[in-house]
XYZ file of C-alpha atoms in Angstrom:
227
model
C -29.895 24.827 0.704
C -31.494 22.189 -1.407
C -33.426 20.066 2.014
C -32.405 17.258 -0.965
C -28.832 17.978 -1.006
C -28.449 18.337 2.711
C -29.464 14.471 3.454
C -27.150 13.689 0.575
C -24.424 15.041 1.818
C -24.960 14.159 5.743
C -25.672 10.493 5.151
C -22.563 10.252 2.949
C -20.960 11.422 6.033
C -22.115 9.643 8.153
C -21.339 6.575 5.791
C -17.654 7.398 5.223
C -16.839 7.965 9.463
C -18.202 4.179 9.636
C -14.839 3.315 7.268
C -13.050 6.094 9.453
C -14.434 3.843 12.276
C -12.950 1.154 10.900
C -9.463 2.266 11.072
C -10.145 3.858 14.311
C -10.985 0.242 16.014
C -7.257 -1.135 15.021
C -5.991 2.143 17.435
C -8.610 1.214 20.480
C -7.644 -3.713 19.843
C -4.283 -2.572 20.351
C -3.935 0.165 23.219
C -6.876 -1.578 25.459
C -5.000 -5.188 25.058
C -1.487 -3.748 25.633
C -1.476 -0.076 26.505
C 0.214 0.558 23.367
C -0.913 3.529 21.284
C -0.116 2.218 17.503
C 0.578 5.237 15.239
C 1.494 2.432 12.431
C -1.852 1.935 12.434
C -2.392 3.942 8.854
C 0.715 2.795 7.560
C -0.419 -0.873 7.866
C -3.573 0.009 6.209
C -1.496 0.871 3.213
C 0.602 -1.529 3.545
C -2.237 -4.018 3.503
C -3.938 -2.161 0.071
C -0.273 -2.042 -2.161
C -0.209 -5.588 -0.866
C -3.300 -7.041 -2.368
C -3.053 -4.962 -5.299
C 0.097 -6.234 -5.973
C -0.104 -9.196 -5.697
C -2.613 -9.171 -8.840
C -0.838 -7.695 -10.600
C 2.418 -9.024 -10.342
C 1.155 -13.176 -9.895
C -1.768 -12.368 -11.954
C -4.053 -13.995 -9.280
C -7.174 -12.606 -9.184
C -9.040 -10.363 -6.158
C -10.522 -13.524 -4.500
C -7.450 -15.283 -4.391
C -5.017 -11.630 -3.110
C -7.474 -11.374 -0.364
C -6.932 -14.305 1.214
C -3.087 -14.291 1.199
C -3.420 -10.399 2.199
C -5.547 -10.947 4.646
C -2.289 -14.070 5.722
C 0.047 -11.248 5.006
C -1.749 -8.703 7.479
C -2.378 -11.548 10.890
C 2.001 -12.408 9.618
C 3.086 -8.734 9.676
C 0.842 -7.498 12.625
C 2.562 -11.026 14.265
C 5.586 -10.329 13.593
C 5.921 -6.440 15.077
C 4.297 -7.098 18.671
C 6.901 -10.322 19.182
C 9.797 -8.544 17.113
C 9.210 -5.316 17.873
C 7.516 -4.162 20.979
C 7.736 -7.637 23.109
C 10.541 -6.693 23.857
C 9.997 -3.164 25.121
C 7.084 -4.469 27.836
C 8.533 -1.937 31.004
C 9.722 -0.244 28.687
C 9.269 3.598 29.029
C 6.158 5.682 26.970
C 8.073 7.296 24.821
C 10.293 4.119 23.819
C 7.648 3.095 23.115
C 5.655 5.729 21.209
C 9.253 6.271 19.190
C 9.113 2.483 18.220
C 5.520 2.626 16.934
C 6.650 6.330 14.520
C 9.381 4.737 13.155
C 7.504 1.231 12.603
C 5.612 3.715 10.185
C 8.225 4.186 8.177
C 9.762 0.885 7.990
C 6.365 -0.358 6.865
C 5.609 1.976 4.582
C 8.937 1.290 3.018
C 8.679 -2.242 3.226
C 5.223 -2.010 0.833
C 7.258 0.517 -1.346
C 10.306 -1.711 -1.818
C 8.656 -5.117 -2.449
C 5.138 -3.861 -4.547
C 7.209 -0.760 -5.653
C 5.717 3.270 -5.611
C 3.953 3.323 -9.055
C 0.109 4.652 -8.056
C -1.261 0.787 -8.984
C -5.428 1.076 -9.202
C -7.342 -0.417 -6.836
C -11.364 -2.287 -7.889
C -13.702 -3.928 -5.875
C -16.677 -5.399 -7.520
C -18.711 -2.476 -5.855
C -20.004 0.247 -8.412
C -19.363 3.773 -7.307
C -22.467 4.834 -8.444
C -25.595 6.842 -6.870
C -28.933 4.825 -5.337
C -32.108 6.660 -5.507
C -34.472 6.582 -2.294
C -37.564 8.403 -2.526
C -39.314 9.183 0.745
C -42.149 11.373 0.719
C -40.844 14.823 -0.447
C -37.826 13.690 -0.949
C -35.119 12.521 -3.574
C -32.053 11.551 -1.809
C -28.960 9.922 -4.032
C -26.461 7.553 -1.796
C -23.044 5.771 -3.122
C -24.337 2.692 -3.344
C -20.093 2.016 -2.814
C -20.553 3.935 0.540
C -23.347 1.841 1.427
C -21.323 -2.168 0.634
C -18.674 -0.356 2.263
C -20.936 0.399 5.830
C -22.508 -2.989 5.409
C -19.007 -4.477 5.300
C -17.849 -2.905 8.279
C -20.776 -3.490 10.137
C -20.638 -7.265 9.523
C -16.857 -7.173 10.484
C -17.871 -4.949 13.683
C -19.985 -7.479 14.345
C -18.116 -10.947 14.260
C -15.453 -8.859 16.694
C -18.274 -8.228 18.781
C -19.385 -12.091 19.408
C -15.445 -13.348 19.424
C -15.222 -11.105 22.592
C -18.042 -12.138 23.869
C -18.398 -15.910 22.393
C -14.898 -17.369 22.318
C -12.837 -17.897 25.189
C -10.223 -15.808 23.510
C -12.455 -13.243 23.639
C -12.996 -12.915 27.340
C -9.091 -13.427 28.112
C -8.564 -9.969 25.265
C -11.988 -8.056 28.146
C -9.751 -9.463 30.731
C -5.877 -8.077 29.643
C -7.787 -5.130 28.797
C -9.979 -4.293 31.628
C -6.386 -5.203 34.129
C -3.494 -6.782 32.729
C -1.822 -7.789 36.510
C -5.030 -9.300 37.538
C -5.384 -10.635 34.081
C -1.655 -12.873 34.494
C -2.682 -13.352 38.145
C -5.044 -16.198 36.905
C -3.237 -17.151 33.785
C -3.923 -15.426 30.715
C -1.134 -15.515 28.975
C -0.355 -11.918 28.097
C 2.506 -12.140 25.274
C -0.187 -14.689 23.439
C -2.985 -12.651 23.740
C -1.106 -9.355 22.775
C -0.476 -11.397 19.522
C -3.642 -12.103 18.569
C -4.853 -8.589 19.149
C -1.714 -7.567 16.491
C -3.103 -9.881 14.223
C -6.677 -8.578 14.351
C -5.506 -5.302 14.092
C -3.532 -6.678 11.187
C -7.188 -8.351 9.821
C -8.679 -4.354 10.429
C -6.051 -2.878 8.548
C -6.641 -5.064 5.690
C -10.499 -4.541 5.223
C -10.077 -0.968 5.865
C -7.081 -0.455 3.202
C -9.459 -2.789 0.868
C -12.291 -0.091 0.900
C -10.085 2.631 1.210
C -7.987 2.284 -2.020
C -11.528 1.234 -3.661
C -13.045 4.495 -2.619
C -9.935 6.238 -3.786
C -9.504 4.650 -7.293
C -6.100 3.816 -6.403
C -3.812 2.540 -3.661
C -0.737 4.963 -4.073
C 3.024 5.507 -2.182
C 1.044 8.389 -0.522
C 1.888 7.368 2.949
C -0.609 9.549 4.704
C -3.678 7.670 6.511
C -7.311 7.304 4.943
C-alpha cells in the first residue's frame, strides 16, 4: 500500500470523525443534563441544514443572513421541544421518554419538509473542497481544505462550549445538574430553566453540524438519516 495514500485516508477519517463528534455532543449535552437520550438529534441536524438553505432559496437572503436566522430558529426549536414535549413527561418511565424522542424525529423531519419542501437543495459554504498539499520529508500528502476548515470550526465550537461550562454561572449550574439533579435542585438551581438552556445549545450545535454535513455532501436532501 502507498504510504502517502494510507496517511491521507487516516487523516481524512480523523477529520470526518471530528464532525461526527460534533453531532455526538448534542446527544451528550441533553443526556447529561436531563437523562434523556435524544433520538431526534439527527433530525435536528437535518432540520437545521434544510432551514438554512430554505431561507436562502425562498427569501433570497445571503448565507450570512440565513445563518443567524437559522441559529435563532434552532434555539427556539430546542427550547420549544423541552417545554412542550419533554417537560410534561418529567418523572415518567424511560420507555415513555424513549418513544417521545422517536416521535419527535418523525415530527421534525415532516415539519422541515412541510416548511421548505421535499426537493433536493444545494448547500454551499464559502469553503472550497479542494486538496491541500503537505510535504513532509518523504511524504507528499493531500488533505481536503474543507475537512480542515470544518475540523477547525468544530474545535472552535468545542472550546466555546468548554468556556461556557467552566467560566459562566449558567455553565456551572449545567455541570451541577449533570452531576446530581436532586442536589442541584436542593441548592436552588432551576432545573427547568437549565434544561431549556441545554436544549437551546443542542439546537445550536445541530445547526453547525447540519451546515457542515450538508455542504460536505453537496446538498440538503429530504433523507432523514443522521450524517
